[in-house]
PDB file of C-alpha atoms in Angstrom:
ATOM      1  CA  UNK A  13      17.917 -37.713  -5.485  1.00 51.00           C
ATOM      2  CA  UNK A  14      19.214 -37.809  -9.103  1.00 57.00           C
ATOM      3  CA  UNK A  15      17.433 -36.265 -12.056  1.00 62.00           C
ATOM      4  CA  UNK A  16      15.956 -39.578 -13.218  1.00 67.00           C
ATOM      5  CA  UNK A  17      14.372 -40.200  -9.832  1.00 71.00           C
ATOM      6  CA  UNK A  18      13.031 -36.636  -9.723  1.00 71.00           C
ATOM      7  CA  UNK A  19      11.492 -37.018 -13.172  1.00 74.00           C
ATOM      8  CA  UNK A  20       9.966 -40.342 -12.196  1.00 77.00           C
ATOM      9  CA  UNK A  21       8.437 -38.868  -9.052  1.00 80.00           C
ATOM     10  CA  UNK A  22       7.081 -35.815 -10.885  1.00 85.00           C
ATOM     11  CA  UNK A  23       5.545 -37.906 -13.664  1.00 81.00           C
ATOM     12  CA  UNK A  24       3.279 -39.604 -11.125  1.00 84.00           C
ATOM     13  CA  UNK A  25       1.953 -36.391  -9.623  1.00 88.00           C
ATOM     14  CA  UNK A  26      -1.403 -34.774 -10.359  1.00 91.00           C
ATOM     15  CA  UNK A  27      -1.517 -31.188 -11.637  1.00 92.00           C
ATOM     16  CA  UNK A  28      -2.600 -29.976  -8.196  1.00 93.00           C
ATOM     17  CA  UNK A  29       0.354 -31.752  -6.562  1.00 92.00           C
ATOM     18  CA  UNK A  30       2.712 -30.267  -9.148  1.00 94.00           C
ATOM     19  CA  UNK A  31       1.393 -26.754  -8.431  1.00 95.00           C
ATOM     20  CA  UNK A  32       1.897 -27.263  -4.687  1.00 93.00           C
ATOM     21  CA  UNK A  33       5.424 -28.549  -5.329  1.00 93.00           C
ATOM     22  CA  UNK A  34       6.245 -25.634  -7.622  1.00 95.00           C
ATOM     23  CA  UNK A  35       5.108 -23.171  -4.947  1.00 94.00           C
ATOM     24  CA  UNK A  36       6.964 -24.739  -2.045  1.00 92.00           C
ATOM     25  CA  UNK A  37      10.174 -26.325  -3.290  1.00 92.00           C
ATOM     26  CA  UNK A  38      13.581 -24.697  -2.972  1.00 92.00           C
ATOM     27  CA  UNK A  39      15.219 -27.345  -5.158  1.00 90.00           C
ATOM     28  CA  UNK A  40      16.519 -25.586  -8.265  1.00 93.00           C
ATOM     29  CA  UNK A  41      16.542 -28.780 -10.356  1.00 90.00           C
ATOM     30  CA  UNK A  42      12.875 -29.414  -9.605  1.00 92.00           C
ATOM     31  CA  UNK A  43      12.033 -25.798 -10.427  1.00 95.00           C
ATOM     32  CA  UNK A  44      13.846 -26.084 -13.776  1.00 94.00           C
ATOM     33  CA  UNK A  45      11.854 -29.191 -14.653  1.00 92.00           C
ATOM     34  CA  UNK A  46       8.536 -27.655 -13.607  1.00 95.00           C
ATOM     35  CA  UNK A  47       9.295 -24.433 -15.505  1.00 96.00           C
ATOM     36  CA  UNK A  48       8.709 -26.276 -18.775  1.00 95.00           C
ATOM     37  CA  UNK A  49       5.618 -28.164 -17.640  1.00 94.00           C
ATOM     38  CA  UNK A  50       2.752 -28.152 -20.139  1.00 94.00           C
ATOM     39  CA  UNK A  51       0.397 -26.684 -17.530  1.00 96.00           C
ATOM     40  CA  UNK A  52       0.637 -22.892 -17.416  1.00 97.00           C
ATOM     41  CA  UNK A  53      -0.595 -22.998 -13.802  1.00 97.00           C
ATOM     42  CA  UNK A  54       2.430 -25.032 -12.810  1.00 97.00           C
ATOM     43  CA  UNK A  55       4.704 -22.573 -14.641  1.00 97.00           C
ATOM     44  CA  UNK A  56       2.909 -19.722 -12.849  1.00 98.00           C
ATOM     45  CA  UNK A  57       3.642 -21.349  -9.507  1.00 98.00           C
ATOM     46  CA  UNK A  58       7.331 -21.604 -10.435  1.00 98.00           C
ATOM     47  CA  UNK A  59       7.340 -17.937 -11.449  1.00 98.00           C
ATOM     48  CA  UNK A  60       5.807 -16.961  -8.087  1.00 97.00           C
ATOM     49  CA  UNK A  61       8.293 -19.000  -6.034  1.00 98.00           C
ATOM     50  CA  UNK A  62      10.845 -16.785  -4.264  1.00 97.00           C
ATOM     51  CA  UNK A  63      13.395 -19.603  -4.595  1.00 96.00           C
ATOM     52  CA  UNK A  64      13.283 -19.558  -8.384  1.00 97.00           C
ATOM     53  CA  UNK A  65      16.674 -18.393  -9.723  1.00 96.00           C
ATOM     54  CA  UNK A  66      16.854 -15.042 -11.505  1.00 96.00           C
ATOM     55  CA  UNK A  67      17.999 -16.783 -14.716  1.00 97.00           C
ATOM     56  CA  UNK A  68      14.938 -19.037 -14.717  1.00 98.00           C
ATOM     57  CA  UNK A  69      12.635 -16.063 -14.101  1.00 98.00           C
ATOM     58  CA  UNK A  70      14.174 -14.443 -17.176  1.00 98.00           C
ATOM     59  CA  UNK A  71      13.196 -17.484 -19.243  1.00 97.00           C
ATOM     60  CA  UNK A  72       9.654 -17.545 -17.828  1.00 98.00           C
ATOM     61  CA  UNK A  73       9.315 -13.822 -18.641  1.00 98.00           C
ATOM     62  CA  UNK A  74       9.114 -14.895 -22.303  1.00 97.00           C
ATOM     63  CA  UNK A  75       6.284 -17.375 -21.712  1.00 97.00           C
ATOM     64  CA  UNK A  76       3.457 -17.225 -24.256  1.00 97.00           C
ATOM     65  CA  UNK A  77       0.825 -17.166 -21.497  1.00 97.00           C
ATOM     66  CA  UNK A  78       0.431 -13.724 -19.926  1.00 98.00           C
ATOM     67  CA  UNK A  79      -0.442 -15.144 -16.478  1.00 98.00           C
ATOM     68  CA  UNK A  80       3.071 -16.629 -16.288  1.00 98.00           C
ATOM     69  CA  UNK A  81       4.670 -13.315 -17.317  1.00 98.00           C
ATOM     70  CA  UNK A  82       2.456 -11.585 -14.733  1.00 98.00           C
ATOM     71  CA  UNK A  83       3.712 -13.962 -12.025  1.00 98.00           C
ATOM     72  CA  UNK A  84       7.322 -13.157 -12.996  1.00 98.00           C
ATOM     73  CA  UNK A  85       6.528  -9.430 -12.772  1.00 98.00           C
ATOM     74  CA  UNK A  86       5.204  -9.873  -9.206  1.00 98.00           C
ATOM     75  CA  UNK A  87       8.232 -11.846  -7.987  1.00 98.00           C
ATOM     76  CA  UNK A  88      10.436  -9.831  -5.639  1.00 96.00           C
ATOM     77  CA  UNK A  89      13.555 -11.495  -7.076  1.00 96.00           C
ATOM     78  CA  UNK A  90      12.945 -10.533 -10.681  1.00 98.00           C
ATOM     79  CA  UNK A  91      15.788  -8.352 -11.932  1.00 97.00           C
ATOM     80  CA  UNK A  92      15.409  -4.755 -13.057  1.00 97.00           C
ATOM     81  CA  UNK A  93      16.551  -5.837 -16.535  1.00 97.00           C
ATOM     82  CA  UNK A  94      13.772  -8.421 -16.890  1.00 98.00           C
ATOM     83  CA  UNK A  95      11.220  -5.968 -15.479  1.00 98.00           C
ATOM     84  CA  UNK A  96      12.311  -3.413 -18.089  1.00 98.00           C
ATOM     85  CA  UNK A  97      11.396  -5.922 -20.804  1.00 98.00           C
ATOM     86  CA  UNK A  98       8.083  -6.791 -19.139  1.00 98.00           C
ATOM     87  CA  UNK A  99       7.266  -3.076 -18.865  1.00 98.00           C
ATOM     88  CA  UNK A 100       6.633  -3.227 -22.614  1.00 97.00           C
ATOM     89  CA  UNK A 101       4.326  -6.246 -22.369  1.00 98.00           C
ATOM     90  CA  UNK A 102       1.177  -6.130 -24.488  1.00 97.00           C
ATOM     91  CA  UNK A 103      -1.008  -7.067 -21.506  1.00 97.00           C
ATOM     92  CA  UNK A 104      -1.706  -4.182 -19.096  1.00 98.00           C
ATOM     93  CA  UNK A 105      -1.887  -6.485 -16.048  1.00 98.00           C
ATOM     94  CA  UNK A 106       1.742  -7.453 -16.602  1.00 98.00           C
ATOM     95  CA  UNK A 107       2.741  -3.792 -16.900  1.00 98.00           C
ATOM     96  CA  UNK A 108       0.752  -3.027 -13.730  1.00 98.00           C
ATOM     97  CA  UNK A 109       2.663  -5.743 -11.850  1.00 98.00           C
ATOM     98  CA  UNK A 110       5.943  -4.252 -13.092  1.00 98.00           C
ATOM     99  CA  UNK A 111       4.816  -0.826 -11.861  1.00 98.00           C
ATOM    100  CA  UNK A 112       4.214  -2.278  -8.383  1.00 98.00           C
ATOM    101  CA  UNK A 113       7.482  -4.223  -8.177  1.00 98.00           C
ATOM    102  CA  UNK A 114      10.069  -2.580  -5.900  1.00 96.00           C
ATOM    103  CA  UNK A 115      12.886  -3.697  -8.203  1.00 97.00           C
ATOM    104  CA  UNK A 116      11.593  -1.610 -11.096  1.00 98.00           C
ATOM    105  CA  UNK A 117      13.927   1.255 -11.902  1.00 97.00           C
ATOM    106  CA  UNK A 118      13.017   4.932 -11.558  1.00 97.00           C
ATOM    107  CA  UNK A 119      13.327   5.426 -15.327  1.00 97.00           C
ATOM    108  CA  UNK A 120      10.981   2.543 -16.165  1.00 98.00           C
ATOM    109  CA  UNK A 121       8.463   3.832 -13.619  1.00 98.00           C
ATOM    110  CA  UNK A 122       8.602   7.258 -15.266  1.00 98.00           C
ATOM    111  CA  UNK A 123       7.900   5.641 -18.646  1.00 98.00           C
ATOM    112  CA  UNK A 124       4.994   3.594 -17.282  1.00 98.00           C
ATOM    113  CA  UNK A 125       3.530   6.766 -15.750  1.00 98.00           C
ATOM    114  CA  UNK A 126       2.918   8.028 -19.295  1.00 97.00           C
ATOM    115  CA  UNK A 127       0.804   5.010 -20.254  1.00 96.00           C
ATOM    116  CA  UNK A 128      -2.873   5.197 -21.209  1.00 96.00           C
ATOM    117  CA  UNK A 129      -4.112   2.620 -18.679  1.00 97.00           C
ATOM    118  CA  UNK A 130      -4.971   4.377 -15.406  1.00 97.00           C
ATOM    119  CA  UNK A 131      -4.530   1.197 -13.337  1.00 98.00           C
ATOM    120  CA  UNK A 132      -0.885   1.098 -14.422  1.00 98.00           C
ATOM    121  CA  UNK A 133      -0.422   4.778 -13.556  1.00 98.00           C
ATOM    122  CA  UNK A 134      -2.036   4.111 -10.154  1.00 98.00           C
ATOM    123  CA  UNK A 135       0.491   1.339  -9.529  1.00 98.00           C
ATOM    124  CA  UNK A 136       3.353   3.690 -10.440  1.00 98.00           C
ATOM    125  CA  UNK A 137       1.970   6.293  -8.038  1.00 98.00           C
ATOM    126  CA  UNK A 138       1.942   3.690  -5.261  1.00 98.00           C
ATOM    127  CA  UNK A 139       5.517   2.473  -5.796  1.00 98.00           C
ATOM    128  CA  UNK A 140       7.905   3.778  -3.132  1.00 96.00           C
ATOM    129  CA  UNK A 141      10.678   4.066  -5.736  1.00 96.00           C
ATOM    130  CA  UNK A 142       8.766   6.494  -7.941  1.00 97.00           C
ATOM    131  CA  UNK A 143      10.580   9.808  -8.147  1.00 96.00           C
ATOM    132  CA  UNK A 144       9.173  13.065  -6.800  1.00 94.00           C
ATOM    133  CA  UNK A 145       9.097  14.450 -10.356  1.00 95.00           C
ATOM    134  CA  UNK A 146       6.948  11.570 -11.609  1.00 97.00           C
ATOM    135  CA  UNK A 147       4.649  11.862  -8.594  1.00 97.00           C
ATOM    136  CA  UNK A 148       4.284  15.564  -9.365  1.00 97.00           C
ATOM    137  CA  UNK A 149       3.019  14.711 -12.861  1.00 97.00           C
ATOM    138  CA  UNK A 150       0.693  11.966 -11.599  1.00 98.00           C
ATOM    139  CA  UNK A 151      -0.770  14.329  -8.980  1.00 98.00           C
ATOM    140  CA  UNK A 152      -2.484  16.099 -11.877  1.00 97.00           C
ATOM    141  CA  UNK A 153      -3.985  12.897 -13.291  1.00 98.00           C
ATOM    142  CA  UNK A 154      -7.688  13.022 -14.187  1.00 97.00           C
ATOM    143  CA  UNK A 155      -8.384   9.783 -12.315  1.00 98.00           C
ATOM    144  CA  UNK A 156      -9.079   9.928  -8.570  1.00 97.00           C
ATOM    145  CA  UNK A 157      -7.353   6.597  -7.877  1.00 98.00           C
ATOM    146  CA  UNK A 158      -4.078   7.856  -9.323  1.00 98.00           C
ATOM    147  CA  UNK A 159      -4.142  11.053  -7.268  1.00 98.00           C
ATOM    148  CA  UNK A 160      -5.099   9.048  -4.169  1.00 98.00           C
ATOM    149  CA  UNK A 161      -2.056   6.794  -4.618  1.00 98.00           C
ATOM    150  CA  UNK A 162       0.137   9.893  -4.965  1.00 98.00           C
ATOM    151  CA  UNK A 163      -1.284  11.339  -1.740  1.00 98.00           C
ATOM    152  CA  UNK A 164      -0.507   8.071   0.073  1.00 97.00           C
ATOM    153  CA  UNK A 165       3.043   7.752  -1.265  1.00 97.00           C
ATOM    154  CA  UNK A 166       5.666   8.612   1.379  1.00 93.00           C
ATOM    155  CA  UNK A 167       7.886  10.190  -1.287  1.00 93.00           C
ATOM    156  CA  UNK A 168       5.315  12.789  -2.297  1.00 96.00           C
ATOM    157  CA  UNK A 169       6.625  16.282  -1.663  1.00 95.00           C
ATOM    158  CA  UNK A 170       4.981  18.795   0.637  1.00 96.00           C
ATOM    159  CA  UNK A 171       4.257  21.043  -2.338  1.00 96.00           C
ATOM    160  CA  UNK A 172       2.304  18.317  -4.119  1.00 97.00           C
ATOM    161  CA  UNK A 173       0.408  17.454  -0.937  1.00 97.00           C
ATOM    162  CA  UNK A 174      -0.539  21.119  -0.535  1.00 97.00           C
ATOM    163  CA  UNK A 175      -1.976  21.060  -4.054  1.00 97.00           C
ATOM    164  CA  UNK A 176      -3.897  17.841  -3.341  1.00 98.00           C
ATOM    165  CA  UNK A 177      -5.243  19.308  -0.093  1.00 97.00           C
ATOM    166  CA  UNK A 178      -7.790  21.139  -2.204  1.00 96.00           C
ATOM    167  CA  UNK A 179      -8.605  18.156  -4.436  1.00 97.00           C
ATOM    168  CA  UNK A 180     -12.244  17.884  -5.528  1.00 97.00           C
ATOM    169  CA  UNK A 181     -12.443  14.322  -4.191  1.00 97.00           C
ATOM    170  CA  UNK A 182     -12.774  13.876  -0.434  1.00 98.00           C
ATOM    171  CA  UNK A 183     -10.833  10.608  -0.256  1.00 97.00           C
ATOM    172  CA  UNK A 184      -7.803  12.272  -1.844  1.00 98.00           C
ATOM    173  CA  UNK A 185      -8.011  15.091   0.711  1.00 98.00           C
ATOM    174  CA  UNK A 186      -8.421  12.431   3.403  1.00 98.00           C
ATOM    175  CA  UNK A 187      -5.115  10.792   2.412  1.00 98.00           C
ATOM    176  CA  UNK A 188      -3.425  14.198   2.477  1.00 98.00           C
ATOM    177  CA  UNK A 189      -4.866  14.795   5.958  1.00 98.00           C
ATOM    178  CA  UNK A 190      -3.246  11.569   7.201  1.00 96.00           C
ATOM    179  CA  UNK A 191       0.149  12.058   5.528  1.00 96.00           C
ATOM    180  CA  UNK A 192       3.094  12.794   7.799  1.00 93.00           C
ATOM    181  CA  UNK A 193       4.562  14.972   5.026  1.00 94.00           C
ATOM    182  CA  UNK A 194       1.663  17.423   4.894  1.00 96.00           C
ATOM    183  CA  UNK A 195       2.688  20.830   6.322  1.00 96.00           C
ATOM    184  CA  UNK A 196       1.106  21.517   9.727  1.00 94.00           C
ATOM    185  CA  UNK A 197      -0.632  24.677   8.527  1.00 95.00           C
ATOM    186  CA  UNK A 198      -2.483  22.709   5.846  1.00 96.00           C
ATOM    187  CA  UNK A 199      -3.461  20.002   8.309  1.00 96.00           C
ATOM    188  CA  UNK A 200      -5.139  22.822  10.223  1.00 96.00           C
ATOM    189  CA  UNK A 201      -7.003  23.849   7.069  1.00 96.00           C
ATOM    190  CA  UNK A 202      -8.154  20.262   6.452  1.00 98.00           C
ATOM    191  CA  UNK A 203      -9.439  20.150  10.048  1.00 98.00           C
ATOM    192  CA  UNK A 204     -12.233  22.404   8.794  1.00 97.00           C
ATOM    193  CA  UNK A 205     -13.066  20.242   5.777  1.00 98.00           C
ATOM    194  CA  UNK A 206     -16.739  19.716   4.965  1.00 97.00           C
ATOM    195  CA  UNK A 207     -16.325  15.934   4.909  1.00 98.00           C
ATOM    196  CA  UNK A 208     -16.222  14.202   8.285  1.00 97.00           C
ATOM    197  CA  UNK A 209     -13.794  11.487   7.122  1.00 98.00           C
ATOM    198  CA  UNK A 210     -11.226  14.121   6.161  1.00 98.00           C
ATOM    199  CA  UNK A 211     -11.531  15.696   9.615  1.00 98.00           C
ATOM    200  CA  UNK A 212     -11.238  12.237  11.175  1.00 98.00           C
ATOM    201  CA  UNK A 213      -7.924  11.636   9.373  1.00 98.00           C
ATOM    202  CA  UNK A 214      -6.665  14.984  10.690  1.00 98.00           C
ATOM    203  CA  UNK A 215      -7.647  13.847  14.184  1.00 98.00           C
ATOM    204  CA  UNK A 216      -5.701  10.600  13.680  1.00 97.00           C
ATOM    205  CA  UNK A 217      -2.583  12.273  12.269  1.00 97.00           C
ATOM    206  CA  UNK A 218       0.297  12.202  14.763  1.00 93.00           C
ATOM    207  CA  UNK A 219       1.521  15.546  13.386  1.00 94.00           C
ATOM    208  CA  UNK A 220      -1.689  17.386  14.261  1.00 96.00           C
ATOM    209  CA  UNK A 221      -1.136  20.047  16.910  1.00 96.00           C
ATOM    210  CA  UNK A 222      -2.818  20.089  20.318  1.00 97.00           C
ATOM    211  CA  UNK A 223      -4.636  23.323  19.369  1.00 97.00           C
ATOM    212  CA  UNK A 224      -6.194  21.802  16.250  1.00 98.00           C
ATOM    213  CA  UNK A 225      -7.130  18.668  18.199  1.00 98.00           C
ATOM    214  CA  UNK A 226      -8.802  20.854  20.810  1.00 98.00           C
ATOM    215  CA  UNK A 227     -11.012  22.341  18.097  1.00 98.00           C
ATOM    216  CA  UNK A 228     -11.826  18.925  16.650  1.00 98.00           C
ATOM    217  CA  UNK A 229     -12.851  17.750  20.112  1.00 98.00           C
ATOM    218  CA  UNK A 230     -15.954  19.880  19.582  1.00 98.00           C
ATOM    219  CA  UNK A 231     -16.769  18.277  16.224  1.00 98.00           C
ATOM    220  CA  UNK A 232     -20.345  17.143  15.614  1.00 97.00           C
ATOM    221  CA  UNK A 233     -19.129  13.757  14.401  1.00 98.00           C
ATOM    222  CA  UNK A 234     -18.575  11.047  17.012  1.00 97.00           C
ATOM    223  CA  UNK A 235     -15.769   9.324  15.063  1.00 98.00           C
ATOM    224  CA  UNK A 236     -13.821  12.585  14.837  1.00 98.00           C
ATOM    225  CA  UNK A 237     -14.048  13.152  18.595  1.00 98.00           C
ATOM    226  CA  UNK A 238     -13.134   9.498  19.228  1.00 98.00           C
ATOM    227  CA  UNK A 239     -10.024   9.904  17.034  1.00 98.00           C
ATOM    228  CA  UNK A 240      -9.038  13.030  18.965  1.00 98.00           C
ATOM    229  CA  UNK A 241      -9.266  11.083  22.230  1.00 98.00           C
ATOM    230  CA  UNK A 242      -6.923   8.446  20.766  1.00 97.00           C
ATOM    231  CA  UNK A 243      -4.306  10.903  19.494  1.00 97.00           C
ATOM    232  CA  UNK A 244      -1.127  11.068  21.607  1.00 96.00           C
ATOM    233  CA  UNK A 245      -0.852  14.818  20.961  1.00 96.00           C
ATOM    234  CA  UNK A 246      -4.199  15.609  22.539  1.00 97.00           C
ATOM    235  CA  UNK A 247      -3.700  17.740  25.650  1.00 97.00           C
ATOM    236  CA  UNK A 248      -4.845  16.698  29.112  1.00 96.00           C
ATOM    237  CA  UNK A 249      -7.304  19.605  29.102  1.00 97.00           C
ATOM    238  CA  UNK A 250      -8.894  18.335  25.880  1.00 98.00           C
ATOM    239  CA  UNK A 251      -9.035  14.788  27.226  1.00 98.00           C
ATOM    240  CA  UNK A 252     -10.804  16.048  30.357  1.00 97.00           C
ATOM    241  CA  UNK A 253     -13.296  17.823  28.102  1.00 98.00           C
ATOM    242  CA  UNK A 254     -13.860  14.614  26.074  1.00 98.00           C
ATOM    243  CA  UNK A 255     -14.169  12.510  29.220  1.00 97.00           C
ATOM    244  CA  UNK A 256     -17.515  14.266  29.738  1.00 97.00           C
ATOM    245  CA  UNK A 257     -18.667  13.630  26.156  1.00 98.00           C
ATOM    246  CA  UNK A 258     -22.286  12.574  25.750  1.00 96.00           C
ATOM    247  CA  UNK A 259     -21.144   9.541  23.748  1.00 97.00           C
ATOM    248  CA  UNK A 260     -20.066   6.696  26.042  1.00 96.00           C
ATOM    249  CA  UNK A 261     -17.373   5.398  23.654  1.00 97.00           C
ATOM    250  CA  UNK A 262     -15.732   8.797  23.317  1.00 98.00           C
ATOM    251  CA  UNK A 263     -15.832   9.453  27.062  1.00 98.00           C
ATOM    252  CA  UNK A 264     -14.454   5.979  27.782  1.00 97.00           C
ATOM    253  CA  UNK A 265     -11.455   6.265  25.459  1.00 98.00           C
ATOM    254  CA  UNK A 266     -10.733   9.760  26.843  1.00 98.00           C
ATOM    255  CA  UNK A 267     -10.871   8.479  30.428  1.00 97.00           C
ATOM    256  CA  UNK A 268      -8.631   5.541  29.509  1.00 96.00           C
ATOM    257  CA  UNK A 269      -6.112   7.938  27.937  1.00 96.00           C
ATOM    258  CA  UNK A 270      -6.133  10.091  31.082  1.00 96.00           C
ATOM    259  CA  UNK A 271      -5.527   7.050  33.290  1.00 95.00           C
ATOM    260  CA  UNK A 272      -2.688   5.884  31.032  1.00 93.00           C
ATOM    261  CA  UNK A 273      -0.992   9.279  31.187  1.00 90.00           C
ATOM    262  CA  UNK A 274      -1.422   9.429  34.938  1.00 89.00           C
ATOM    263  CA  UNK A 275       0.258   6.024  35.296  1.00 86.00           C
ATOM    264  CA  UNK A 276       3.137   7.070  33.026  1.00 78.00           C
ATOM    265  CA  UNK A 277       3.585  10.291  34.980  1.00 73.00           C
ATOM    266  CA  UNK A 278       3.603   8.353  38.263  1.00 69.00           C
ATOM    267  CA  UNK A 279       6.209   5.902  36.922  1.00 67.00           C
ATOM    268  CA  UNK A 280       8.363   8.803  35.746  1.00 61.00           C
ATOM    269  CA  UNK A 281       8.287  10.469  39.167  1.00 59.00           C
ATOM    270  CA  UNK A 282       9.179   7.189  40.922  1.00 55.00           C
ATOM    271  CA  UNK A 283      12.247   6.841  38.747  1.00 55.00           C
TER     272      UNK A 283
END
């Protein structure tokens, strides 16, 4: 279809049809035409499309409407160079989207981490490309959400997780309790936390030792004991103990785990 025919077809479409087309098409010529449409929602749809060429995304990054720039910042194909420009955008939502984009460079993330909008700093803390040094700084942030994102980030160092293990906020400690990077000795400390949801995350952690799980099997909270019964590291002895639990759900999952292990053991012997 030549350009004249494309233009003719587009001119007869409603705004809703144009938005749908902009979201779904892989035709570069159509995307170029729609990128200059008078409707910002159509331009947004072009900016969101993973088939939109990098060069066209660079043009849309200069759009006067922040929603379009935001859409460019969320696109997984947007270049690091364009994201570096958008990192200086006057609208914090655009900067937040840049902070979340996996194409954003380590240096730009470090710069965004110094911003005054905590939602942007939270996004930086959540980005898997954020350096350990930047995460170390963000771990001391006054906002709980920022520290929580640091605790959840797989790049966070053991030293930072140890510091966050004593955080004043239980949901930060809970994320530390679930992290695979938290040293085993501090997982054991968190197993004694005053908040049941922190202890539950310890019980769910695949790094938690059989000894710690055995202690948590005696926890007053049903959900903690249930999590222990589900953990692959829980010993047979502890599962037998939980199979007699006064809560039917805990005893059932413990019995199911025992049966599953028995079947696996039987299969192993037969081989």
